[in-house]
Short mmCIF file of C-alpha atoms in Angstrom, two decimals:
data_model
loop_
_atom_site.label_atom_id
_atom_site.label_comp_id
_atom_site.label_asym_id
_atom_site.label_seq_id
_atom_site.Cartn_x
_atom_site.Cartn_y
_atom_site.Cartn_z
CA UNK A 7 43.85 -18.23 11.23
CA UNK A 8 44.83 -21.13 13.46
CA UNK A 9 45.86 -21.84 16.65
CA UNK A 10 49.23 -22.83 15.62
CA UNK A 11 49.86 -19.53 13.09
CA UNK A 12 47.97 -16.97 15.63
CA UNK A 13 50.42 -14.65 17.03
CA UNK A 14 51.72 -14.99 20.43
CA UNK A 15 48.96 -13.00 23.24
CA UNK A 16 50.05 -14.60 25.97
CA UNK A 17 52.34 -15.38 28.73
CA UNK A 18 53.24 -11.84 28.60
CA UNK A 19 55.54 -10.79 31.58
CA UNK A 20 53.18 -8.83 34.09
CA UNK A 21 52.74 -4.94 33.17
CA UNK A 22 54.55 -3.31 36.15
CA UNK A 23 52.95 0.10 37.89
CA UNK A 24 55.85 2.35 36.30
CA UNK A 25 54.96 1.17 32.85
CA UNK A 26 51.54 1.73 32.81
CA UNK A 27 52.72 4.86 33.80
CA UNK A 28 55.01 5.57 31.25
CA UNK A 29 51.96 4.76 28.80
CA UNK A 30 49.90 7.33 30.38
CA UNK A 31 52.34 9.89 29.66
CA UNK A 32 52.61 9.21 26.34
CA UNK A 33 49.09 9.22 25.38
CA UNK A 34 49.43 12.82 27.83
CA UNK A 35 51.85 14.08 25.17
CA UNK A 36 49.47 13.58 22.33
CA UNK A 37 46.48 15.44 24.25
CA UNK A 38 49.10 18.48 24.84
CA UNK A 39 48.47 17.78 28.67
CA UNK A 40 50.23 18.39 32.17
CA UNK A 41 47.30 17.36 34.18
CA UNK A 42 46.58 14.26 35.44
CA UNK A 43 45.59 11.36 33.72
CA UNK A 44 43.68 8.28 34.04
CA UNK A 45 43.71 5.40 31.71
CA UNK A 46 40.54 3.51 32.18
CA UNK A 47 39.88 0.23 31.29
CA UNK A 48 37.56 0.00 28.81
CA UNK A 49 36.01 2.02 26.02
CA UNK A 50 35.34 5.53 25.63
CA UNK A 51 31.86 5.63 27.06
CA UNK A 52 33.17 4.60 30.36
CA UNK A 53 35.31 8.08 31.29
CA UNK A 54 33.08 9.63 29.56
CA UNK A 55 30.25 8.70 31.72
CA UNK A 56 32.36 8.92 34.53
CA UNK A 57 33.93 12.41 34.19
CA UNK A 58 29.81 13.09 34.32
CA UNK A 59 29.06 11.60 37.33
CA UNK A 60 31.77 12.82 38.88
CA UNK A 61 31.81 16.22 38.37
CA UNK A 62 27.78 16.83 38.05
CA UNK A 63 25.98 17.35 41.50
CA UNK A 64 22.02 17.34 41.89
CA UNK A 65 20.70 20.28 41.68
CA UNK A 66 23.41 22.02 39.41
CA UNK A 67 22.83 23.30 35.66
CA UNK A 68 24.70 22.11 32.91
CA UNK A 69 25.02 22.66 29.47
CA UNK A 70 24.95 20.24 27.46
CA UNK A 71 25.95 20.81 22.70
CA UNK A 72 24.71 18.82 20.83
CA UNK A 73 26.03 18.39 17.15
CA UNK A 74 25.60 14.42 16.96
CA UNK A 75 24.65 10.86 19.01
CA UNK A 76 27.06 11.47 21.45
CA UNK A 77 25.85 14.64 22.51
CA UNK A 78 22.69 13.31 23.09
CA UNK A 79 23.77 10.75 24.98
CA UNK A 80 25.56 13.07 27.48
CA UNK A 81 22.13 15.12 28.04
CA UNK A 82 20.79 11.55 29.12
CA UNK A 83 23.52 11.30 31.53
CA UNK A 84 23.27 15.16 33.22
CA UNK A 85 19.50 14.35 33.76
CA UNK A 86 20.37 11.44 35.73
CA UNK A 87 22.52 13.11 37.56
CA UNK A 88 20.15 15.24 39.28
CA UNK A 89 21.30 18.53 36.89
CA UNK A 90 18.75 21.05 34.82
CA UNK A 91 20.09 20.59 31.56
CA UNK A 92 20.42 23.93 28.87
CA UNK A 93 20.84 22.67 25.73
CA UNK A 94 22.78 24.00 22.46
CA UNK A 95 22.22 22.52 19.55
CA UNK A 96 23.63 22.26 15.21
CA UNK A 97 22.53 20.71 12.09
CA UNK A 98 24.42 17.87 11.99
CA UNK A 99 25.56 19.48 8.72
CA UNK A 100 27.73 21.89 10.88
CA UNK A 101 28.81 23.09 13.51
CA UNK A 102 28.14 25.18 16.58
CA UNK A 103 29.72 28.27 16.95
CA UNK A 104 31.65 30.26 20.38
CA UNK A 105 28.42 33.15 20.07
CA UNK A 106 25.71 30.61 20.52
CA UNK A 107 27.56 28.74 23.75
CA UNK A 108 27.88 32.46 25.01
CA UNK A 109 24.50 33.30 24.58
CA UNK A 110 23.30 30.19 26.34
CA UNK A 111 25.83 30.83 29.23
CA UNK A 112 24.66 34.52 29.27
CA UNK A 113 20.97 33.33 29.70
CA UNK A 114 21.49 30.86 32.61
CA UNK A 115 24.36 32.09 34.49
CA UNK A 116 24.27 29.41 36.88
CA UNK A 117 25.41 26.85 34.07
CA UNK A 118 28.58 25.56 36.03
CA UNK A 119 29.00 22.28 33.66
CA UNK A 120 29.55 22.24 29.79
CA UNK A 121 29.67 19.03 27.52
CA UNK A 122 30.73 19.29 24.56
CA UNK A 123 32.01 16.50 21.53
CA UNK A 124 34.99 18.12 19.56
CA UNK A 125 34.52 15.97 16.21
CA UNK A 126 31.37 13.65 15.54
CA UNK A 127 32.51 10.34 13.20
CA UNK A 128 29.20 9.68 12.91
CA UNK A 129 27.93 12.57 11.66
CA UNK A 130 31.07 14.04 10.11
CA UNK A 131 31.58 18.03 11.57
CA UNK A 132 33.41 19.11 14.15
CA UNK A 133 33.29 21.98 16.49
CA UNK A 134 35.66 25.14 16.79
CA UNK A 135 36.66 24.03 20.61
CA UNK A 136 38.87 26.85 20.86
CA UNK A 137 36.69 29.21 21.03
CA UNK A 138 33.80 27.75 23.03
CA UNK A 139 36.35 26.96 25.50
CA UNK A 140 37.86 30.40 25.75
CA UNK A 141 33.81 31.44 26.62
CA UNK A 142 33.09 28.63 29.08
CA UNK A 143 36.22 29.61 30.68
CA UNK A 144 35.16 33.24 31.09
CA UNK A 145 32.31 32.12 32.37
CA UNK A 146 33.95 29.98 34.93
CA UNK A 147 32.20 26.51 34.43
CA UNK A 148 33.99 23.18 33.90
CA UNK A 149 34.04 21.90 30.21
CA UNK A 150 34.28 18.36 29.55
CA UNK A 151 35.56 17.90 25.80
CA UNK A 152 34.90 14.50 24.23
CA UNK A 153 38.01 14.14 21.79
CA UNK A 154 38.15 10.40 21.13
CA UNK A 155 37.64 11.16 16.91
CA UNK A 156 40.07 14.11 17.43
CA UNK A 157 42.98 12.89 18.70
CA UNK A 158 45.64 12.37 15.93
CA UNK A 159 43.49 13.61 13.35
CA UNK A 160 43.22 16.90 14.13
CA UNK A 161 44.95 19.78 16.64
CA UNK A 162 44.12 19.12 20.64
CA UNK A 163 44.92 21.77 22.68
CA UNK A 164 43.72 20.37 26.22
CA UNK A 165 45.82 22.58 28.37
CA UNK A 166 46.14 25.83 25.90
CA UNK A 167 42.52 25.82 25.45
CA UNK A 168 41.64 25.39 29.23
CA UNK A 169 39.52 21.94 28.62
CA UNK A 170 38.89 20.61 32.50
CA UNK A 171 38.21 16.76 31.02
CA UNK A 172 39.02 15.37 28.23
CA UNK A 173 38.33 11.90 26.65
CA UNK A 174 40.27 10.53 24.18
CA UNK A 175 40.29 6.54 22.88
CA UNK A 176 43.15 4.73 20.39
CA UNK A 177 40.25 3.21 18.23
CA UNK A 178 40.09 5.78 15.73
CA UNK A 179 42.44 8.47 14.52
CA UNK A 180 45.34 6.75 16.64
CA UNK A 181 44.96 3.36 14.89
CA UNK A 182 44.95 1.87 18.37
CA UNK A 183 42.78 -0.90 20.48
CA UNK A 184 39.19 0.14 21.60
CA UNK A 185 39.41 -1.88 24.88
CA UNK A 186 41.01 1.19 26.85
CA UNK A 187 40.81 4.94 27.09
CA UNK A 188 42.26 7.84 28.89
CA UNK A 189 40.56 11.03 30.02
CA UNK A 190 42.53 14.56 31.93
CA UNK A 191 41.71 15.74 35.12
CA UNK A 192 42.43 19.49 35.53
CA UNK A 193 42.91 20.93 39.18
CA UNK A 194 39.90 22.78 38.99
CA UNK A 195 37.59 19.42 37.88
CA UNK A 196 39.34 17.66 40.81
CA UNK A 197 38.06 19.77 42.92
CA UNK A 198 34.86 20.09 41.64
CA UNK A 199 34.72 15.99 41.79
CA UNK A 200 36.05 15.57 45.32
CA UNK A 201 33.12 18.29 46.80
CA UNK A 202 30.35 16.45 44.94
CA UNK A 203 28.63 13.94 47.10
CA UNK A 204 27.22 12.47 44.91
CA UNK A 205 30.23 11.38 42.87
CA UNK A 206 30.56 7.38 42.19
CA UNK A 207 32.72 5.15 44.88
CA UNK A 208 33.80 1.93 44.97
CA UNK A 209 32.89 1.85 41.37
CA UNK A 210 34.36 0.84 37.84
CA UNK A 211 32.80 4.80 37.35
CA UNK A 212 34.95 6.03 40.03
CA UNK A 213 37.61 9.02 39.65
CA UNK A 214 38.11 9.81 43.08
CA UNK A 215 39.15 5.86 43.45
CA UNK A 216 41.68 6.37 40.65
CA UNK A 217 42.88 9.43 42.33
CA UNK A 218 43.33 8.08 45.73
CA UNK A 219 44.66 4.49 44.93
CA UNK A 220 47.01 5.19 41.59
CA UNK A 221 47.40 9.19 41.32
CA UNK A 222 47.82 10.25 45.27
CA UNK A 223 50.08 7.39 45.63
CA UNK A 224 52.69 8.29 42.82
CA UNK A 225 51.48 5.77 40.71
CA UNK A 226 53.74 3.24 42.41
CA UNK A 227 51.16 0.79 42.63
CA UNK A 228 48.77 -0.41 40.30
CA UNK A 229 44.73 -0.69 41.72
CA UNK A 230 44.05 -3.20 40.02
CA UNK A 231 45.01 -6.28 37.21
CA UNK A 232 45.69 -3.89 34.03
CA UNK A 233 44.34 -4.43 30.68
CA UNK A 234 47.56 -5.98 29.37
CA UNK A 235 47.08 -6.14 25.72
CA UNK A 236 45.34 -3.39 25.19
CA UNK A 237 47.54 -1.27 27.12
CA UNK A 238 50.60 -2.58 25.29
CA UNK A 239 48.20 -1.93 21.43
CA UNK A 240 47.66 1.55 23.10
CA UNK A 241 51.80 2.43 23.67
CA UNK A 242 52.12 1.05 20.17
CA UNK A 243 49.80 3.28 18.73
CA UNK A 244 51.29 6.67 20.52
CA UNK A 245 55.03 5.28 19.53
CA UNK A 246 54.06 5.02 15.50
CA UNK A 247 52.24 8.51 15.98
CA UNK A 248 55.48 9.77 17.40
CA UNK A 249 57.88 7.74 14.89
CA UNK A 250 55.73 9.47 12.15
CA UNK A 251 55.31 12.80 13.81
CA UNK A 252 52.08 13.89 15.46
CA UNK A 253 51.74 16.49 12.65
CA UNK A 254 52.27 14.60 9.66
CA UNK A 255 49.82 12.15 10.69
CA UNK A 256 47.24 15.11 11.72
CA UNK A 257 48.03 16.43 7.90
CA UNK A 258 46.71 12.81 7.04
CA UNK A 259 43.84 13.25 7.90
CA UNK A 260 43.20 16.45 6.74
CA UNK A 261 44.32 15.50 3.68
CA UNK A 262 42.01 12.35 3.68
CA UNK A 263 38.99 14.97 4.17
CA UNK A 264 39.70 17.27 1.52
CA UNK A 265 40.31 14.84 -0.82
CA UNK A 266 37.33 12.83 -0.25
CA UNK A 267 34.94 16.22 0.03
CA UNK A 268 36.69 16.93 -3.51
CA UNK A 269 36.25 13.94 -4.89
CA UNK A 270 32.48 13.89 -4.32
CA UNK A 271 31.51 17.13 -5.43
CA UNK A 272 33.54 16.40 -9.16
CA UNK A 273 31.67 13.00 -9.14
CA UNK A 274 28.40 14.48 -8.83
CA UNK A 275 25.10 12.75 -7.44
CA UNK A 276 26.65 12.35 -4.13
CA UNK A 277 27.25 15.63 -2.00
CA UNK A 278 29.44 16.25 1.12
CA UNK A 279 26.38 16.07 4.28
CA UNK A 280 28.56 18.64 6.85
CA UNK A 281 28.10 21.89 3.81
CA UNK A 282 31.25 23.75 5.05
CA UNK A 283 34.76 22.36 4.54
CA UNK A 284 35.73 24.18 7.97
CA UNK A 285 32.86 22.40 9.54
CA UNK A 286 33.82 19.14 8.46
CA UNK A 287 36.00 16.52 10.94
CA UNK A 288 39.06 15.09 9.28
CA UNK A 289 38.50 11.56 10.70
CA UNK A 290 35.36 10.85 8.55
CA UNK A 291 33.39 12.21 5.79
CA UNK A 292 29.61 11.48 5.70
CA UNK A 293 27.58 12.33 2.41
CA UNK A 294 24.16 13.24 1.35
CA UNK A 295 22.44 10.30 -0.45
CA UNK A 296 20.39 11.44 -4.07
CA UNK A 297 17.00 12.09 -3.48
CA UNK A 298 14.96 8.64 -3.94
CA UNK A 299 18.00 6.49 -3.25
CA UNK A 300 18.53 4.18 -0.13
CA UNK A 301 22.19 5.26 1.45
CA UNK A 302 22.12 1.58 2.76
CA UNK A 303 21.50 0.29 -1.04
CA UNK A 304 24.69 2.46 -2.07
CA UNK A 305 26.96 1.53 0.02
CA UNK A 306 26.01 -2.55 -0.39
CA UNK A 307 27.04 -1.32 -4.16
CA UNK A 308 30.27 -0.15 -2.88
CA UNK A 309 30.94 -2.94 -0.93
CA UNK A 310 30.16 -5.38 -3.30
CA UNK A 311 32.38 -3.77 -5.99
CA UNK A 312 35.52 -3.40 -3.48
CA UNK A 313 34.82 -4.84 0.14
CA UNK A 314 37.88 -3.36 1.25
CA UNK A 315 36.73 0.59 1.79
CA UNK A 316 35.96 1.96 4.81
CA UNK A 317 32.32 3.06 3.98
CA UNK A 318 29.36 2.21 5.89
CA UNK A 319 25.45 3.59 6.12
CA UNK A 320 25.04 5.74 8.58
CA UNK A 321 22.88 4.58 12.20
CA UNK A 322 19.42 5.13 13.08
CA UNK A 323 17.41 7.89 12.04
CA UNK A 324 20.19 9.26 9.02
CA UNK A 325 20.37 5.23 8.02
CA UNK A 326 18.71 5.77 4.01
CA UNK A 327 20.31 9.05 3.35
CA UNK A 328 23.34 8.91 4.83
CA UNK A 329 26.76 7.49 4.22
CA UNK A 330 29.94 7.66 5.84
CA UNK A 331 33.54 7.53 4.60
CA UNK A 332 35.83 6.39 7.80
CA UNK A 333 39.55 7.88 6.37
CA UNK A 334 41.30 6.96 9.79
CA UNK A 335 43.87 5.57 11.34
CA UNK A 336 45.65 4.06 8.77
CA UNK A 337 42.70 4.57 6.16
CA UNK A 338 43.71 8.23 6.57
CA UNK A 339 45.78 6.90 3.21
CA UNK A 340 45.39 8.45 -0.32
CA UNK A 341 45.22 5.05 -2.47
CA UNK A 342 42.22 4.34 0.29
CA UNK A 343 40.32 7.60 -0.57
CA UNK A 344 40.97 7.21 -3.96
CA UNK A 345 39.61 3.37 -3.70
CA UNK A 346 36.52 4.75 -1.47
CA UNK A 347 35.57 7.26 -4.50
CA UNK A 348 36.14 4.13 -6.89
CA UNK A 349 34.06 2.10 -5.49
CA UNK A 350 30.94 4.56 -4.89
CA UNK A 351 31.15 5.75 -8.42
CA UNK A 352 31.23 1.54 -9.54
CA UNK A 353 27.97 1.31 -7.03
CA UNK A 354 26.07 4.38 -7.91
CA UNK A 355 26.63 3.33 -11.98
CA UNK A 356 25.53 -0.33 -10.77
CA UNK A 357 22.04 1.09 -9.52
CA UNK A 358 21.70 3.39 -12.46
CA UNK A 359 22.57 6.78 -11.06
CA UNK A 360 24.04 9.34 -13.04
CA UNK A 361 27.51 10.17 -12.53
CA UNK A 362 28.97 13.89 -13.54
CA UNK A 363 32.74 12.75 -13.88
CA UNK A 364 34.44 9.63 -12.06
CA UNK A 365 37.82 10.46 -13.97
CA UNK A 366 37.74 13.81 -12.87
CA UNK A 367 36.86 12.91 -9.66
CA UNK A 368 39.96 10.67 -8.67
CA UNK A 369 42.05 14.01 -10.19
CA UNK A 370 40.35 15.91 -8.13
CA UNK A 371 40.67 13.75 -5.20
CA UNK A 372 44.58 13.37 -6.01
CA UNK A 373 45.12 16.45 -6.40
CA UNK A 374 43.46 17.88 -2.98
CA UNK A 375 45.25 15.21 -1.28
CA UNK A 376 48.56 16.63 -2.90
CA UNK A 377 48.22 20.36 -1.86
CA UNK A 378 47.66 19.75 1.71
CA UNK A 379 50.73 17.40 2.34
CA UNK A 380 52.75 19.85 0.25
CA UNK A 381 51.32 22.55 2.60
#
């Protein structure tokens, strides 16, 4: 694309305090939220990191699930902190469940923290938050719920289920920019933050300097020079979730998931990696290589039969036998499922690998997609 046929990104009119605002609260309406809310500026990572550091005083006990990469990278950040860290962990082929959270609380009763990551893109499964937050709650510690492959592509709850902070980002299931995110502040994590010490000031990690410069003052007045374009992608993406309706978009993905775990299992040689289908996040489905195959070597196959799909290898350690399907956003779309299975089934035949049925998978693909829109 050239200069002269790019689209127009700049000489934007300034973004005034009450609209960033008004963007704020609509992302709020998505995460089912009346707390505050902070729209950060920049990726996920950065509230994330931040709700941590905030809320997590030296000496303090945390727990921190792990079901994936981000998990893990949260138990790097508690250490830091100065907290003992309990940890919880899952297969990355499920999930954890509400029992094992309670046990773990029940065990070290001074746990005042929890971390948790409600769906894992990169590893596919998601966890049942509603009922691990109805324990932490009993409990009484804070839980911080990292929602950013959640939101839009599957039910958030923040203030039913009694989640204290909550991270979401547009990138995925929204369709929206990466560039900014947005994480909820309940009363009670407030006032955890503003006792701690040791929180960040004068930082780009800072809540309390969110709180005290944008919230405190009634948002009149913006901190700081706003991320203009990617708060103006960001409003975008809520308004075409709300055009569409939050739940026929959430029934998108859901349908994108069952159809793609359907498809697989009628196509044979590949399997679904998360084993249970109630286990499994609707924003991505990641699959179990054949034994003495590369992952990495399947999905160049795919690629090079139909560039188009959203499949990749998985990262790091899971790299040969894992592969992941990405159905979302707008690849939360049955011709792209159907396309995905297409062009695994063209790979897999191109490096010799038996295939079970690759007409019956697209009809079985089709027709799982079909039963959950109907409902």
């Amino acid at each position: 694309m050239t200069a002269n046929t790019a689209p127009d990104l700049l000489d934007f009119a300034p973004l005034g305090a009450g609209h960033f605002a008004r963007i704020e609260d609509k992302v709020a309406a998505l995460m089912r939220t009346r707390q505050t809310v902070v729209a950060m500026q920049g990726e996920a990572l950065l509230p994330l990191e931040a709700c941590i550091r905030s809320a997590v005083r030296p000496g303090s006990t945390a727990l921190n699930i792990i079901t994936g990469p981000y998990g893990e990278t949260f138990g790097g950040w508690l250490r830091s902190c100065g907290a003992e860290v309990v940890t919880v962990s899952a297969p990355f082929s499920g999930a954890v469940t509400a029992e094992q959270v309670a046990e773990a609380l029940r065990a070290h009763p001074a746990i005042d923290f929890v971390s948790l990551v409600h769906a894992e893109a990169a590893t596919g499964n998601t966890n049942p938050v509603a009922e691990i937050a109805a324990v932490v709650r009993e409990h009484g510690a804070l839980l911080m719920l990292d929602a950013v492959a959640s939101i839009a592509a599957e039910p958030l709850l923040t203030d039913d289920w009694g989640v204290d902070l909550c991270v979401i980002g547009g990138q995925k299931a929204m369709a929206g920019p990466a560039g900014v995110s947005v994480a909820s502040v309940s009363a009670r994590a407030w006032e955890r933050i503003a006792a701690n010490e040791q929180a960040p000031r004068r930082s780009y990690l800072s809540l309390l300097d969110w709180k005290e410069r944008w919230i405190d003052g009634g948002r009149a007045a913006l901190p700081h020079a706003p991320a203009q374009l990617e708060m103006l992608a960001l409003e975008q993406a809520a308004d075409r979730i709300a055009a569409d309706g939050l739940d026929s978009v959430i029934a998108r993905h859901r349908a994108a998931s069952a159809a793609t775990r359907a498809g697989v299992r009628a196509l044979g040689a590949l399997a679904p990696y998360v084993v249970r289908d109630e286990d499994a996040a609707p924003a991505a489905t990641t699959l179990r290589a054949p034994d003495g195959v590369d992952a990495r070597d399947i999905v160049a196959a795919a690629l090079a039969a139909d560039a188009s799909v959203p499949v990749q290898a998985a990262a790091g350690t899971l790299a040969t036998e894992m592969i992941r399907v990405n159905h979302y956003g707008l690849d939360a779309d049955r011709e792209v499922v159907l396309g995905s299975l297409a062009a695994l089934a063209e790979g897999l035949r191109a490096l010799g690998v038996p295939l079970a049925d690759e007409d019956g998978a697209l009809a079985a693909a089709g027709k799982a997609w079909d039963e959950v829109i109907s409902g």
